XYZ file of C-alpha atoms in Angstrom:
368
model
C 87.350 -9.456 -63.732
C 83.898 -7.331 -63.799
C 83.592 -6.455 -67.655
C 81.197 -3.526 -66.701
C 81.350 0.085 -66.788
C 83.509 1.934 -64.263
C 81.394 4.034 -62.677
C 82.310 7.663 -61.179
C 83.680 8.696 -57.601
C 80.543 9.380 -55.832
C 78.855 8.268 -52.978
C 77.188 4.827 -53.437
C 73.687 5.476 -54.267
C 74.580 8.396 -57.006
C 77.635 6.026 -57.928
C 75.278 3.123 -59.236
C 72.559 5.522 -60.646
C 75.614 7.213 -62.795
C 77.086 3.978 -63.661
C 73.469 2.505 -64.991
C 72.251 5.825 -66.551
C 75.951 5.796 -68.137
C 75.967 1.765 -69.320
C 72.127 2.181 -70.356
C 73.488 5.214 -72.727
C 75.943 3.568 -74.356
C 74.669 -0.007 -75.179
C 71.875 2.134 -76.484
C 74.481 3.625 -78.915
C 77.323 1.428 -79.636
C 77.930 -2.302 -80.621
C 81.301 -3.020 -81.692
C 81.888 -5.759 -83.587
C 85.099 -6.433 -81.155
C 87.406 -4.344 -79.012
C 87.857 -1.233 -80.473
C 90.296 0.564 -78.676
C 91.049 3.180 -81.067
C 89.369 6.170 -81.130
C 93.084 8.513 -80.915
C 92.422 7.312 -84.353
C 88.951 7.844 -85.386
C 86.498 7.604 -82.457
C 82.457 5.244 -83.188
C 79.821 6.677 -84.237
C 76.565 6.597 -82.251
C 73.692 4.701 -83.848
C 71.352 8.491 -83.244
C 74.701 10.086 -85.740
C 73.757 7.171 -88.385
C 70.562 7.959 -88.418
C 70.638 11.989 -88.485
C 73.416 11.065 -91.449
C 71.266 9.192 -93.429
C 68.021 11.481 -93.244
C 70.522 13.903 -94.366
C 71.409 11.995 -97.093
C 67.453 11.392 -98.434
C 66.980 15.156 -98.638
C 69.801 15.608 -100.939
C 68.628 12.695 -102.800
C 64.895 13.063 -102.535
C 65.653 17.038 -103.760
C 64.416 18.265 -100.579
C 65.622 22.100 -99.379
C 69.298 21.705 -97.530
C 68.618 24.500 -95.542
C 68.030 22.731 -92.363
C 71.472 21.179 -92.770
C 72.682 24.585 -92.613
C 70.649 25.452 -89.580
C 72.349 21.831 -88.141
C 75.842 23.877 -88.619
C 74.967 26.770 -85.766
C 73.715 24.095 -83.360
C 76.560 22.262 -83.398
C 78.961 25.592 -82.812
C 76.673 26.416 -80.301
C 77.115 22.659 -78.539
C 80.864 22.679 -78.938
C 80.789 26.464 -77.150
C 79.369 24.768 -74.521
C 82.071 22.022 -74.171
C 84.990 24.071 -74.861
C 83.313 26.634 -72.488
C 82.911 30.283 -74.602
C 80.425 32.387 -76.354
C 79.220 30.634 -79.466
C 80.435 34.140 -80.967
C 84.354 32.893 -80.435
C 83.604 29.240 -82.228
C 84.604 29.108 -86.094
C 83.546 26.285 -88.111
C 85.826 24.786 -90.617
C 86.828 21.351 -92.010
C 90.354 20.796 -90.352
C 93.074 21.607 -87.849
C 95.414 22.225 -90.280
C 93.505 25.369 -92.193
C 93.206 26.308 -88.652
C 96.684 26.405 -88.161
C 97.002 28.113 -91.738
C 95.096 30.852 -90.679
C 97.043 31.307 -87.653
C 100.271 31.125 -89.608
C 98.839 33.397 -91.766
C 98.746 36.293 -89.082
C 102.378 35.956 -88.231
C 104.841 39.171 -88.976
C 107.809 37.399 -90.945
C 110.418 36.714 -88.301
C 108.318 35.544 -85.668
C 108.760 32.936 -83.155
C 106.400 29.822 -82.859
C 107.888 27.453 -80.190
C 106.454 23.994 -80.347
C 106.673 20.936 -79.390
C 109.192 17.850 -81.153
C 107.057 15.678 -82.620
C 103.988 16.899 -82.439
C 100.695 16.393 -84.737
C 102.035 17.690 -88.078
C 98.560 19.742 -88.357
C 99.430 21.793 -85.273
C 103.291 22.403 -86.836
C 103.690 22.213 -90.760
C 101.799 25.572 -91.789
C 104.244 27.372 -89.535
C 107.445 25.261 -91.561
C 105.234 25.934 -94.593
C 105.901 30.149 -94.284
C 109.545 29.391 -94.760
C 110.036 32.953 -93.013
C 108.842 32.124 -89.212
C 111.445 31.098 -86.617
C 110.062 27.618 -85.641
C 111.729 26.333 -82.965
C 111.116 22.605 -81.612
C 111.416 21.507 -77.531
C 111.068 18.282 -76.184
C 107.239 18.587 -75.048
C 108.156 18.579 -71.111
C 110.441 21.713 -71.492
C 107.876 23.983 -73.453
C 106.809 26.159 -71.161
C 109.941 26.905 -69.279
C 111.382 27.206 -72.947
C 108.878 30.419 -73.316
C 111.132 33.291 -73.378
C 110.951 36.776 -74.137
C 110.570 37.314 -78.605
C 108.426 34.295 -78.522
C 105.424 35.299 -80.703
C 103.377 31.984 -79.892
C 103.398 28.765 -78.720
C 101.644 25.646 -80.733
C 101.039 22.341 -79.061
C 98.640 19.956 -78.524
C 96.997 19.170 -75.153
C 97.328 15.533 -75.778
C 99.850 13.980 -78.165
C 98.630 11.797 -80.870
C 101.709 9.668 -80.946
C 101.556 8.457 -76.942
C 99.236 10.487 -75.376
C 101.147 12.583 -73.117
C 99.577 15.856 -71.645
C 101.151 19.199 -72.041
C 101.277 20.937 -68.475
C 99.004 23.574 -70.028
C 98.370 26.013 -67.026
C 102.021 26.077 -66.615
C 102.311 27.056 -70.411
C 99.835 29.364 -70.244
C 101.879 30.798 -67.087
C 104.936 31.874 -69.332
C 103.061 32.568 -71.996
C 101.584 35.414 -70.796
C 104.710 36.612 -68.587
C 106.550 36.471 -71.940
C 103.371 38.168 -73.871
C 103.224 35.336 -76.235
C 99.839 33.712 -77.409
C 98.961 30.455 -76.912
C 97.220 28.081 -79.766
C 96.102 24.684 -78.041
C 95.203 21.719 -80.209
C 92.215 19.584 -78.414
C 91.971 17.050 -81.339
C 93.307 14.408 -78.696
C 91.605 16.146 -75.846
C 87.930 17.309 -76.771
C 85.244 14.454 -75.234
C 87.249 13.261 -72.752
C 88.979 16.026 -71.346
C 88.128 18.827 -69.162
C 88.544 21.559 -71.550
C 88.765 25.872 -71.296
C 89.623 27.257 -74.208
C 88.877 30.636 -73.072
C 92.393 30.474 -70.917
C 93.948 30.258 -73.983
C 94.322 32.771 -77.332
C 93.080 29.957 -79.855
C 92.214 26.271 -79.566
C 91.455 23.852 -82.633
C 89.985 20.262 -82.796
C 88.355 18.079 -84.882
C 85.133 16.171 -84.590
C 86.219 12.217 -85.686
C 88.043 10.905 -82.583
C 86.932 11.536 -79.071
C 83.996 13.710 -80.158
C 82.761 10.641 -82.238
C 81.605 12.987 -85.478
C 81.905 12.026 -89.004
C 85.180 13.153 -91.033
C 84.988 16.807 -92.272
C 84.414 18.958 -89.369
C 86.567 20.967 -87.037
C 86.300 23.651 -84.678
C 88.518 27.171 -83.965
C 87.914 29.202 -80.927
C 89.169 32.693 -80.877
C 89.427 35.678 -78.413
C 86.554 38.163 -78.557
C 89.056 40.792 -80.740
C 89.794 38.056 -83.073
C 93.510 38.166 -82.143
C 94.934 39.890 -85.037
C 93.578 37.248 -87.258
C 93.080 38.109 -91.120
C 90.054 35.548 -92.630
C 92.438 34.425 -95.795
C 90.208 31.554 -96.289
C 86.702 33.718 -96.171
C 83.966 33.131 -98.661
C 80.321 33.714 -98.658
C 79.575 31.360 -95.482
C 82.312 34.166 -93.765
C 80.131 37.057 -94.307
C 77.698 38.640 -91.676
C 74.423 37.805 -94.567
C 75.797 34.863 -96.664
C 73.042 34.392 -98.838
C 73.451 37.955 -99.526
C 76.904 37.038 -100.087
C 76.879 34.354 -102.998
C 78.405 36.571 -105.413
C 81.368 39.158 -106.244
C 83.611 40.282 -102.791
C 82.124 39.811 -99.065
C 80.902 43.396 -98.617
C 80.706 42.814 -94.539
C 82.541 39.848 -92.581
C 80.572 38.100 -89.602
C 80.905 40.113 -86.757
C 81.316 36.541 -84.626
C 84.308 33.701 -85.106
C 81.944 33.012 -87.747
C 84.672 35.015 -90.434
C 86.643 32.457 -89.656
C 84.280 29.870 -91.615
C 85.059 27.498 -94.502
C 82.179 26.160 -96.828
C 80.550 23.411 -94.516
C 80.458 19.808 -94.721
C 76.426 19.667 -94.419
C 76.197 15.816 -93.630
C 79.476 15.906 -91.188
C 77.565 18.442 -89.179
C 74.195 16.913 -89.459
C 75.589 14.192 -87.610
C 78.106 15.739 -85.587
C 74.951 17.539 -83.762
C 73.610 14.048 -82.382
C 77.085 12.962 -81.309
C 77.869 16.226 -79.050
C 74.303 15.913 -77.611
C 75.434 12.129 -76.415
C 78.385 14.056 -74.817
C 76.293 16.353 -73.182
C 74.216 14.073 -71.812
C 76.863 11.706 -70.416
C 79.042 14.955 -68.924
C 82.812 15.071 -70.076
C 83.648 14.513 -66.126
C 81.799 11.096 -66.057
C 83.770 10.207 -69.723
C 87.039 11.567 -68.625
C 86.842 9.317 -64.934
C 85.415 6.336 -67.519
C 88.082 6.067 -69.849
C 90.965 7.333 -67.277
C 89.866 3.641 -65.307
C 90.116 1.971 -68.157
C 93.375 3.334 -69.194
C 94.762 2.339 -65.571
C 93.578 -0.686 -65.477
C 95.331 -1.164 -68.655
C 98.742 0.140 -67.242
C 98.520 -1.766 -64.344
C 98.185 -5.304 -66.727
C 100.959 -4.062 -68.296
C 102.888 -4.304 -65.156
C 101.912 -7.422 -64.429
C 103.222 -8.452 -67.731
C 106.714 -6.783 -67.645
C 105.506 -4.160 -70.493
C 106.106 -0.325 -69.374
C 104.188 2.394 -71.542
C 105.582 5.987 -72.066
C 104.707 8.288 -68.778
C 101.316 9.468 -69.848
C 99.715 10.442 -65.927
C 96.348 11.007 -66.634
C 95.667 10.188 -70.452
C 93.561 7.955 -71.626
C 95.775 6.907 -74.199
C 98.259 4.306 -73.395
C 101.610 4.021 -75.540
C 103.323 0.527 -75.033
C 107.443 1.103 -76.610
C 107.965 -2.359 -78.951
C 104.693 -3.630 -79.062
C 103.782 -1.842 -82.468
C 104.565 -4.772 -84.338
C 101.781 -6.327 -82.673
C 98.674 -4.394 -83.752
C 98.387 -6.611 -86.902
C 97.649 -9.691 -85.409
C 95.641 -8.119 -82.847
C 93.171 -6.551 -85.395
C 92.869 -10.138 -87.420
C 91.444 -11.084 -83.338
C 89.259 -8.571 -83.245
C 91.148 -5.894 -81.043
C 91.671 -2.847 -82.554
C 94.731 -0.549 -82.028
C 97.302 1.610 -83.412
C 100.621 1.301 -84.451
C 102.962 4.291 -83.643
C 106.667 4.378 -84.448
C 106.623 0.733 -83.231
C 104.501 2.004 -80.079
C 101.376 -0.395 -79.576
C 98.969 2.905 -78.703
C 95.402 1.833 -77.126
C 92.676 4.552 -76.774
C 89.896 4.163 -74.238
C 86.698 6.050 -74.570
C 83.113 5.840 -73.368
C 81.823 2.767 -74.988
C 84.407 0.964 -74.114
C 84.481 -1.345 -71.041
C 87.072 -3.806 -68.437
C 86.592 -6.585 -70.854
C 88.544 -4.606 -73.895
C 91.125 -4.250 -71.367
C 91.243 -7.662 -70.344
C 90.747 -8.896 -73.991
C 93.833 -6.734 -75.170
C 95.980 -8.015 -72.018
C 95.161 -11.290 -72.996
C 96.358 -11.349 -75.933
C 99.564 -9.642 -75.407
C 100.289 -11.960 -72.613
C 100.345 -14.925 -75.780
């Protein structure tokens, strides 16, 4: 089998120039060690994210200003805008999901509904539990939207489940949401890089930059609606406020007048490097990732077939959950292919730099 890139569906002259602008990108960027197939985990970093992390690095120990790290922080919240397809305005920039769910939480009159989904991401669902006076109630994730229903305050789920990457039918969520006049809150964590995202269709959207976005650890990203959605900044502090170096000391007189109230104190490194990796994104286009991984992830199921295995009824995820092959992942990594073990579900995770020969490596060895 070819152990090249899969290219896109064009015609065949803008088919190979994709596929060789796409293959010359990321052998430029990535060299594996083996077949890492992993990224629903924590996704590679590009060699240009290295780089930016170590200059980062010298100025803090050279004694150099920081404040172009800072100045790194707004270019990434303008790049994710861009992906996640709003104003730079409606993009907070915190540290993770889960005080992004805290916030949300936060807002919620005691009583309130949150439906979500059973088994979700425990970001996306344990500051709701955490209130101990919300009504959290739990569907299986194919019966969440028609499970909407009239007292419903908001539903929580994430696009793409971490556990076996199934895909929430969003549009019909958002559907009976808005019959229902309940607000939406969309994790992209498992999503975001690969994914055709629009956050603006929904009322908030979270994700964090270490898997498919291929950022260091200690970044994440909130959208919001232009009024803020009833959203109260609990977590504000002097990077919240409309001048924070005016802000350093004693109570925020003025809050940003952008998402940007929504802030927490900002990993400066994470974003320094986060910056290169979105620019790779952008220049690759999410729709030439998303038909990348998507072949690989088919190719994948359709080995699987051939070797008797069936994986959990993910259509259109590039994450593949195989039920009883969990136990495997151990002696898989000791041969150089990496994957996840979920509740005994062997999970494999295909993203840009990888290519048919991970597939065929990983099929191999699960057909010994």
């Amino acid at each position: 089998m070819d152990g090249g890139f899969p290219g896109t569906q064009s015609g065949p002259m803008e088919t190979t120039e994709t596929t060789e602008t796409f293959d010359r990108l990321v052998r430029a960027e990535f060299r594996p060690r083996g077949s890492y197939l992993n990224t629903a985990s924590t996704g590679l970093l590009p060699a240009r994210t290295v780089t930016a992390l170590q200059e980062a690095a010298l100025l803090r120990a050279e004694g150099r200003p920081l404040l172009p790290l800072y100045e790194e922080v707004e270019v990434c919240r303008a790049a994710y805008a861009r992906l996640a397809g709003v104003p730079a305005t409606r993009v907070a920039a915190g540290a993770s999901v889960a005080a992004h769910t805290g916030v949300i939480a936060a807002s919620l009159p005691a009583g309130a509904e949150v439906l979500t989904a059973e088994d979700d991401f425990t970001s996306v669902l344990n500051p709701f539990h955490i209130r101990g006076d919300l009504k959290v109630r739990t569907v299986p994730l194919d019966r969440i939207a028609e499970s909407v229903r009239p007292g419903t305050a908001l539903v929580a789920v994430s696009a793409a489940q971490s556990a076996d990457g199934r895909i929430a039918d969003l549009p019909a969520l958002r559907e009976a949401a808005r019959a229902h006049g309940a607000r939406t809150y969309v994790d992209f964590s498992q999503a975001a890089g690969w994914l055709p995202m629009a956050a603006d269709a929904y009322d908030f959207t979270a994700t964090v930059s270490f898997k498919w976005l291929m950022g260091p650890h200690g970044a994440a990203f909130l959208t919001v609606p232009e009024d803020f959605g009833g959203l109260t900044p609990v977590l504000a502090g002097w990077v919240a406020a409309e001048r924070p170096w005016d802000s350093c000391y004693g109570p925020v007189a003025e809050l940003a007048q952008s998402a940007r109230r929504f802030d927490l104190t900002h990993a400066l490194f994470t974003f320094a490097g986060l910056r290169r990796s979105l620019e790779l994104i952008e220049e690759l286009g999410v729709e030439a990732i998303h038909a990348h991984d998507l072949a690989l992830a088919d190719r994948f199921r359709a080995g699987l077939a051939d070797l008797g295995h069936e994986p959990v009824p993910a259509p259109g995820s590039a994450i593949v959950s195989v039920p009883g092959l969990g136990s495997r992942q151990p002696a898989l990594s000791a041969a150089g292919v990496e994957v996840s073990d979920r509740a005994g579900n062997l999970r494999a995770a295909f993203h840009l730099y990888n290519t048919a020969a991970d597939v065929d490596r990983l099929l191999a060895a699960l057909s010994g």
